């Protein structure tokens, strides 16, 4: 008889179901272990992919490419960049915002909200803190700055410089590689 597993849905509600033992360590970086949400139970192969090193590599490549465009963006702020470069940067901002928001939604759907909330004690505190910082970077420097403030022309270049905070996601790569 398998051990009981706590399932946390995207809203954070807990439910008991039959399954395995919850994974040890970071739920975000866990490569194996049972699904923790109803979506994970329903789609175990996709859940396993979201916990795999392959998925982390895909996200890591996205982070590196995003940092390259951030460097290009910062350079364009101090030099007179051609219109094509400025347009490329604007399109890239939207693409990366969609990419990282999609990652966030997938992780919440399959791992639950609790992995992003340090006070829930679902994952070790350092993992939860990094997850929380990562979520704030996605929502503030991505969704809020790119999709709300930029179209309203609020803040101008100050907002563009603030979006460079997305480069802090590189620390996530260091954390994943260390594990």
mmCIF file of N, CA and C in Angstrom, residues 55-142:
data_model
loop_
_atom_site.group_PDB
_atom_site.id
_atom_site.type_symbol
_atom_site.label_atom_id
_atom_site.label_comp_id
_atom_site.label_asym_id
_atom_site.label_seq_id
_atom_site.Cartn_x
_atom_site.Cartn_y
_atom_site.Cartn_z
ATOM 1 N N UNK A 55 14.290 20.632 -18.032
ATOM 2 C CA UNK A 55 13.476 21.829 -17.926
ATOM 3 C C UNK A 55 14.302 22.971 -17.346
ATOM 4 N N UNK A 56 15.129 22.683 -16.356
ATOM 5 C CA UNK A 56 15.992 23.710 -15.772
ATOM 6 C C UNK A 56 16.969 24.248 -16.814
ATOM 7 N N UNK A 57 17.453 23.394 -17.710
ATOM 8 C CA UNK A 57 18.353 23.842 -18.769
ATOM 9 C C UNK A 57 17.613 24.786 -19.722
ATOM 10 N N UNK A 58 16.383 24.434 -20.079
ATOM 11 C CA UNK A 58 15.586 25.291 -20.961
ATOM 12 C C UNK A 58 15.391 26.661 -20.320
ATOM 13 N N UNK A 59 15.023 26.678 -19.045
ATOM 14 C CA UNK A 59 14.824 27.945 -18.340
ATOM 15 C C UNK A 59 16.158 28.678 -18.223
ATOM 16 N N UNK A 60 17.239 27.952 -17.978
ATOM 17 C CA UNK A 60 18.562 28.561 -17.883
ATOM 18 C C UNK A 60 18.979 29.240 -19.175
ATOM 19 N N UNK A 61 18.711 28.585 -20.299
ATOM 20 C CA UNK A 61 19.009 29.197 -21.598
ATOM 21 C C UNK A 61 18.181 30.465 -21.768
ATOM 22 N N UNK A 62 16.911 30.412 -21.356
ATOM 23 C CA UNK A 62 16.061 31.608 -21.417
ATOM 24 C C UNK A 62 16.615 32.738 -20.565
ATOM 25 N N UNK A 63 17.121 32.408 -19.377
ATOM 26 C CA UNK A 63 17.699 33.422 -18.488
ATOM 27 C C UNK A 63 18.939 34.048 -19.135
ATOM 28 N N UNK A 64 19.796 33.218 -19.703
ATOM 29 C CA UNK A 64 21.018 33.724 -20.342
ATOM 30 C C UNK A 64 20.681 34.615 -21.537
ATOM 31 N N UNK A 65 19.742 34.177 -22.384
ATOM 32 C CA UNK A 65 19.341 34.995 -23.529
ATOM 33 C C UNK A 65 18.707 36.305 -23.067
ATOM 34 N N UNK A 66 17.912 36.240 -22.004
ATOM 35 C CA UNK A 66 17.298 37.443 -21.453
ATOM 36 C C UNK A 66 18.363 38.407 -20.939
ATOM 37 N N UNK A 67 19.382 37.877 -20.283
ATOM 38 C CA UNK A 67 20.474 38.729 -19.794
ATOM 39 C C UNK A 67 21.229 39.364 -20.951
ATOM 40 N N UNK A 68 21.388 38.639 -22.051
ATOM 41 C CA UNK A 68 22.050 39.214 -23.231
ATOM 42 C C UNK A 68 21.235 40.377 -23.788
ATOM 43 N N UNK A 69 19.920 40.229 -23.850
ATOM 44 C CA UNK A 69 19.093 41.332 -24.346
ATOM 45 C C UNK A 69 19.068 42.485 -23.345
ATOM 46 N N UNK A 70 19.172 42.178 -22.050
ATOM 47 C CA UNK A 70 19.256 43.245 -21.046
ATOM 48 C C UNK A 70 20.538 44.047 -21.262
ATOM 49 N N UNK A 71 21.648 43.350 -21.540
ATOM 50 C CA UNK A 71 22.899 44.048 -21.832
ATOM 51 C C UNK A 71 22.773 44.930 -23.051
ATOM 52 N N UNK A 72 22.111 44.413 -24.078
ATOM 53 C CA UNK A 72 21.869 45.193 -25.289
ATOM 54 C C UNK A 72 20.987 46.401 -24.978
ATOM 55 N N UNK A 73 19.996 46.186 -24.126
ATOM 56 C CA UNK A 73 19.095 47.271 -23.743
ATOM 57 C C UNK A 73 19.828 48.363 -22.980
ATOM 58 N N UNK A 74 20.665 47.986 -22.038
ATOM 59 C CA UNK A 74 21.424 48.964 -21.266
ATOM 60 C C UNK A 74 22.367 49.726 -22.188
ATOM 61 N N UNK A 75 23.012 49.014 -23.106
ATOM 62 C CA UNK A 75 23.892 49.680 -24.068
ATOM 63 C C UNK A 75 23.115 50.667 -24.929
ATOM 64 N N UNK A 76 21.895 50.295 -25.317
ATOM 65 C CA UNK A 76 21.091 51.190 -26.161
ATOM 66 C C UNK A 76 20.644 52.441 -25.404
ATOM 67 N N UNK A 77 20.621 52.374 -24.074
ATOM 68 C CA UNK A 77 20.253 53.546 -23.281
ATOM 69 C C UNK A 77 21.375 54.577 -23.234
ATOM 70 N N UNK A 78 22.612 54.125 -23.325
ATOM 71 C CA UNK A 78 23.744 55.050 -23.236
ATOM 72 C C UNK A 78 24.293 55.435 -24.602
ATOM 73 N N UNK A 79 23.901 54.726 -25.646
ATOM 74 C CA UNK A 79 24.326 55.077 -27.003
ATOM 75 C C UNK A 79 23.078 55.341 -27.839
ATOM 76 N N UNK A 80 23.289 55.873 -28.980
ATOM 77 C CA UNK A 80 22.165 56.122 -29.893
ATOM 78 C C UNK A 80 21.956 54.870 -30.730
ATOM 79 N N UNK A 81 21.116 53.970 -30.251
ATOM 80 C CA UNK A 81 20.889 52.687 -30.917
ATOM 81 C C UNK A 81 19.994 52.871 -32.136
ATOM 82 N N UNK A 82 20.246 52.082 -33.192
ATOM 83 C CA UNK A 82 19.360 52.127 -34.360
ATOM 84 C C UNK A 82 17.937 51.690 -33.992
ATOM 85 N N UNK A 83 16.995 52.142 -34.771
ATOM 86 C CA UNK A 83 15.580 51.831 -34.524
ATOM 87 C C UNK A 83 15.329 50.326 -34.504
ATOM 88 N N UNK A 84 16.028 49.558 -35.350
ATOM 89 C CA UNK A 84 15.853 48.109 -35.409
ATOM 90 C C UNK A 84 16.248 47.449 -34.088
ATOM 91 N N UNK A 85 17.318 47.954 -33.479
ATOM 92 C CA UNK A 85 17.764 47.405 -32.193
ATOM 93 C C UNK A 85 16.736 47.700 -31.113
ATOM 94 N N UNK A 86 16.230 48.919 -31.087
ATOM 95 C CA UNK A 86 15.211 49.295 -30.103
ATOM 96 C C UNK A 86 13.958 48.444 -30.271
ATOM 97 N N UNK A 87 13.545 48.226 -31.506
ATOM 98 C CA UNK A 87 12.370 47.387 -31.772
ATOM 99 C C UNK A 87 12.622 45.951 -31.338
ATOM 100 N N UNK A 88 13.815 45.421 -31.637
ATOM 101 C CA UNK A 88 14.178 44.068 -31.211
ATOM 102 C C UNK A 88 14.099 43.939 -29.686
ATOM 103 N N UNK A 89 14.624 44.924 -28.981
ATOM 104 C CA UNK A 89 14.614 44.897 -27.515
ATOM 105 C C UNK A 89 13.179 44.901 -26.982
ATOM 106 N N UNK A 90 12.323 45.720 -27.564
ATOM 107 C CA UNK A 90 10.929 45.783 -27.123
ATOM 108 C C UNK A 90 10.218 44.460 -27.353
ATOM 109 N N UNK A 91 10.418 43.865 -28.508
ATOM 110 C CA UNK A 91 9.793 42.568 -28.803
ATOM 111 C C UNK A 91 10.355 41.501 -27.872
ATOM 112 N N UNK A 92 11.667 41.511 -27.666
ATOM 113 C CA UNK A 92 12.305 40.524 -26.783
ATOM 114 C C UNK A 92 11.776 40.632 -25.357
ATOM 115 N N UNK A 93 11.528 41.853 -24.876
ATOM 116 C CA UNK A 93 10.968 42.023 -23.532
ATOM 117 C C UNK A 93 9.634 41.300 -23.397
ATOM 118 N N UNK A 94 8.797 41.439 -24.399
ATOM 119 C CA UNK A 94 7.492 40.779 -24.361
ATOM 120 C C UNK A 94 7.634 39.262 -24.456
ATOM 121 N N UNK A 95 8.533 38.798 -25.303
ATOM 122 C CA UNK A 95 8.750 37.353 -25.441
ATOM 123 C C UNK A 95 9.246 36.761 -24.122
ATOM 124 N N UNK A 96 10.217 37.419 -23.492
ATOM 125 C CA UNK A 96 10.742 36.891 -22.233
ATOM 126 C C UNK A 96 9.725 36.996 -21.105
ATOM 127 N N UNK A 97 8.907 38.035 -21.125
ATOM 128 C CA UNK A 97 7.849 38.135 -20.111
ATOM 129 C C UNK A 97 6.874 36.969 -20.259
ATOM 130 N N UNK A 98 6.477 36.657 -21.481
ATOM 131 C CA UNK A 98 5.587 35.511 -21.723
ATOM 132 C C UNK A 98 6.276 34.213 -21.306
ATOM 133 N N UNK A 99 7.547 34.063 -21.657
ATOM 134 C CA UNK A 99 8.304 32.850 -21.334
ATOM 135 C C UNK A 99 8.366 32.620 -19.823
ATOM 136 N N UNK A 100 8.772 33.647 -19.070
ATOM 137 C CA UNK A 100 8.933 33.474 -17.626
ATOM 138 C C UNK A 100 7.589 33.431 -16.893
ATOM 139 N N UNK A 101 6.593 34.135 -17.393
ATOM 140 C CA UNK A 101 5.261 34.026 -16.805
ATOM 141 C C UNK A 101 4.697 32.634 -17.052
ATOM 142 N N UNK A 102 4.931 32.093 -18.244
ATOM 143 C CA UNK A 102 4.509 30.725 -18.539
ATOM 144 C C UNK A 102 5.180 29.725 -17.613
ATOM 145 N N UNK A 103 6.477 29.917 -17.372
ATOM 146 C CA UNK A 103 7.185 29.047 -16.428
ATOM 147 C C UNK A 103 6.549 29.126 -15.044
ATOM 148 N N UNK A 104 6.270 30.357 -14.595
ATOM 149 C CA UNK A 104 5.659 30.547 -13.279
ATOM 150 C C UNK A 104 4.304 29.841 -13.200
ATOM 151 N N UNK A 105 3.481 30.022 -14.210
ATOM 152 C CA UNK A 105 2.146 29.405 -14.210
ATOM 153 C C UNK A 105 2.251 27.883 -14.204
ATOM 154 N N UNK A 106 3.158 27.333 -14.998
ATOM 155 C CA UNK A 106 3.351 25.877 -15.009
ATOM 156 C C UNK A 106 3.794 25.371 -13.641
ATOM 157 N N UNK A 107 4.750 26.057 -13.046
ATOM 158 C CA UNK A 107 5.255 25.603 -11.743
ATOM 159 C C UNK A 107 4.169 25.699 -10.670
ATOM 160 N N UNK A 108 3.397 26.770 -10.689
ATOM 161 C CA UNK A 108 2.310 26.891 -9.709
ATOM 162 C C UNK A 108 1.266 25.810 -9.950
ATOM 163 N N UNK A 109 0.956 25.552 -11.212
ATOM 164 C CA UNK A 109 -0.047 24.540 -11.539
ATOM 165 C C UNK A 109 0.388 23.142 -11.121
ATOM 166 N N UNK A 110 1.678 22.852 -11.265
ATOM 167 C CA UNK A 110 2.156 21.499 -10.989
ATOM 168 C C UNK A 110 2.815 21.347 -9.624
ATOM 169 N N UNK A 111 3.342 22.416 -9.058
ATOM 170 C CA UNK A 111 4.017 22.323 -7.759
ATOM 171 C C UNK A 111 3.243 23.010 -6.645
ATOM 172 N N UNK A 112 2.305 23.876 -6.998
ATOM 173 C CA UNK A 112 1.501 24.572 -6.004
ATOM 174 C C UNK A 112 2.096 25.924 -5.629
ATOM 175 N N UNK A 113 1.241 26.777 -5.067
ATOM 176 C CA UNK A 113 1.661 28.105 -4.619
ATOM 177 C C UNK A 113 2.672 28.026 -3.482
ATOM 178 N N UNK A 114 2.549 27.005 -2.674
ATOM 179 C CA UNK A 114 3.310 26.938 -1.433
ATOM 180 C C UNK A 114 4.820 26.955 -1.650
ATOM 181 N N UNK A 115 5.317 26.496 -2.806
ATOM 182 C CA UNK A 115 6.764 26.502 -3.038
ATOM 183 C C UNK A 115 7.298 27.917 -3.218
ATOM 184 N N UNK A 116 6.410 28.892 -3.457
ATOM 185 C CA UNK A 116 6.814 30.286 -3.607
ATOM 186 C C UNK A 116 6.618 31.094 -2.328
ATOM 187 N N UNK A 117 6.067 30.484 -1.304
ATOM 188 C CA UNK A 117 5.772 31.199 -0.067
ATOM 189 C C UNK A 117 6.623 30.640 1.071
ATOM 190 N N UNK A 118 7.653 31.378 1.496
ATOM 191 C CA UNK A 118 8.581 30.858 2.503
ATOM 192 C C UNK A 118 7.911 30.433 3.805
ATOM 193 N N UNK A 119 6.839 31.086 4.195
ATOM 194 C CA UNK A 119 6.187 30.784 5.457
ATOM 195 C C UNK A 119 5.357 29.506 5.423
ATOM 196 N N UNK A 120 5.223 28.874 4.251
ATOM 197 C CA UNK A 120 4.442 27.639 4.153
ATOM 198 C C UNK A 120 5.252 26.405 4.546
ATOM 199 N N UNK A 121 6.583 26.518 4.598
ATOM 200 C CA UNK A 121 7.466 25.413 5.010
ATOM 201 C C UNK A 121 7.270 24.144 4.174
ATOM 202 N N UNK A 122 7.014 24.305 2.876
ATOM 203 C CA UNK A 122 6.857 23.149 1.986
ATOM 204 C C UNK A 122 8.211 22.704 1.453
ATOM 205 N N UNK A 123 9.075 23.670 1.208
ATOM 206 C CA UNK A 123 10.439 23.404 0.752
ATOM 207 C C UNK A 123 11.382 24.076 1.737
ATOM 208 N N UNK A 124 12.665 23.722 1.718
ATOM 209 C CA UNK A 124 13.608 24.387 2.620
ATOM 210 C C UNK A 124 13.553 25.911 2.456
ATOM 211 N N UNK A 125 13.793 26.632 3.539
ATOM 212 C CA UNK A 125 13.642 28.083 3.560
ATOM 213 C C UNK A 125 14.458 28.777 2.467
ATOM 214 N N UNK A 126 15.701 28.359 2.248
ATOM 215 C CA UNK A 126 16.505 29.041 1.222
ATOM 216 C C UNK A 126 15.912 28.840 -0.169
ATOM 217 N N UNK A 127 15.390 27.655 -0.467
ATOM 218 C CA UNK A 127 14.734 27.417 -1.753
ATOM 219 C C UNK A 127 13.474 28.253 -1.880
ATOM 220 N N UNK A 128 12.698 28.311 -0.821
ATOM 221 C CA UNK A 128 11.453 29.084 -0.844
ATOM 222 C C UNK A 128 11.743 30.576 -1.030
ATOM 223 N N UNK A 129 12.799 31.070 -0.390
ATOM 224 C CA UNK A 129 13.149 32.485 -0.541
ATOM 225 C C UNK A 129 13.567 32.788 -1.987
ATOM 226 N N UNK A 130 14.392 31.921 -2.583
ATOM 227 C CA UNK A 130 14.791 32.132 -3.965
ATOM 228 C C UNK A 130 13.586 32.032 -4.894
ATOM 229 N N UNK A 131 12.690 31.087 -4.628
ATOM 230 C CA UNK A 131 11.473 30.967 -5.438
ATOM 231 C C UNK A 131 10.639 32.238 -5.335
ATOM 232 N N UNK A 132 10.529 32.780 -4.113
ATOM 233 C CA UNK A 132 9.761 34.003 -3.888
ATOM 234 C C UNK A 132 10.378 35.173 -4.649
ATOM 235 N N UNK A 133 11.695 35.330 -4.550
ATOM 236 C CA UNK A 133 12.395 36.404 -5.264
ATOM 237 C C UNK A 133 12.200 36.242 -6.768
ATOM 238 N N UNK A 134 12.294 35.020 -7.251
ATOM 239 C CA UNK A 134 12.093 34.743 -8.666
ATOM 240 C C UNK A 134 10.686 35.153 -9.104
ATOM 241 N N UNK A 135 9.680 34.815 -8.309
ATOM 242 C CA UNK A 135 8.300 35.175 -8.632
ATOM 243 C C UNK A 135 8.123 36.693 -8.642
ATOM 244 N N UNK A 136 8.723 37.380 -7.685
ATOM 245 C CA UNK A 136 8.634 38.844 -7.645
ATOM 246 C C UNK A 136 9.281 39.443 -8.887
ATOM 247 N N UNK A 137 10.434 38.913 -9.286
ATOM 248 C CA UNK A 137 11.090 39.419 -10.495
ATOM 249 C C UNK A 137 10.215 39.219 -11.728
ATOM 250 N N UNK A 138 9.575 38.065 -11.829
ATOM 251 C CA UNK A 138 8.697 37.803 -12.979
ATOM 252 C C UNK A 138 7.531 38.784 -12.991
ATOM 253 N N UNK A 139 6.871 38.941 -11.855
ATOM 254 C CA UNK A 139 5.671 39.767 -11.804
ATOM 255 C C UNK A 139 5.966 41.264 -11.823
ATOM 256 N N UNK A 140 7.010 41.705 -11.123
ATOM 257 C CA UNK A 140 7.284 43.145 -11.055
ATOM 258 C C UNK A 140 8.052 43.626 -12.284
ATOM 259 N N UNK A 141 9.226 43.030 -12.550
ATOM 260 C CA UNK A 141 10.032 43.520 -13.669
ATOM 261 C C UNK A 141 9.505 43.046 -15.011
ATOM 262 N N UNK A 142 8.702 42.015 -15.015
ATOM 263 C CA UNK A 142 8.130 41.519 -16.259
ATOM 264 C C UNK A 142 6.740 42.053 -16.484
#
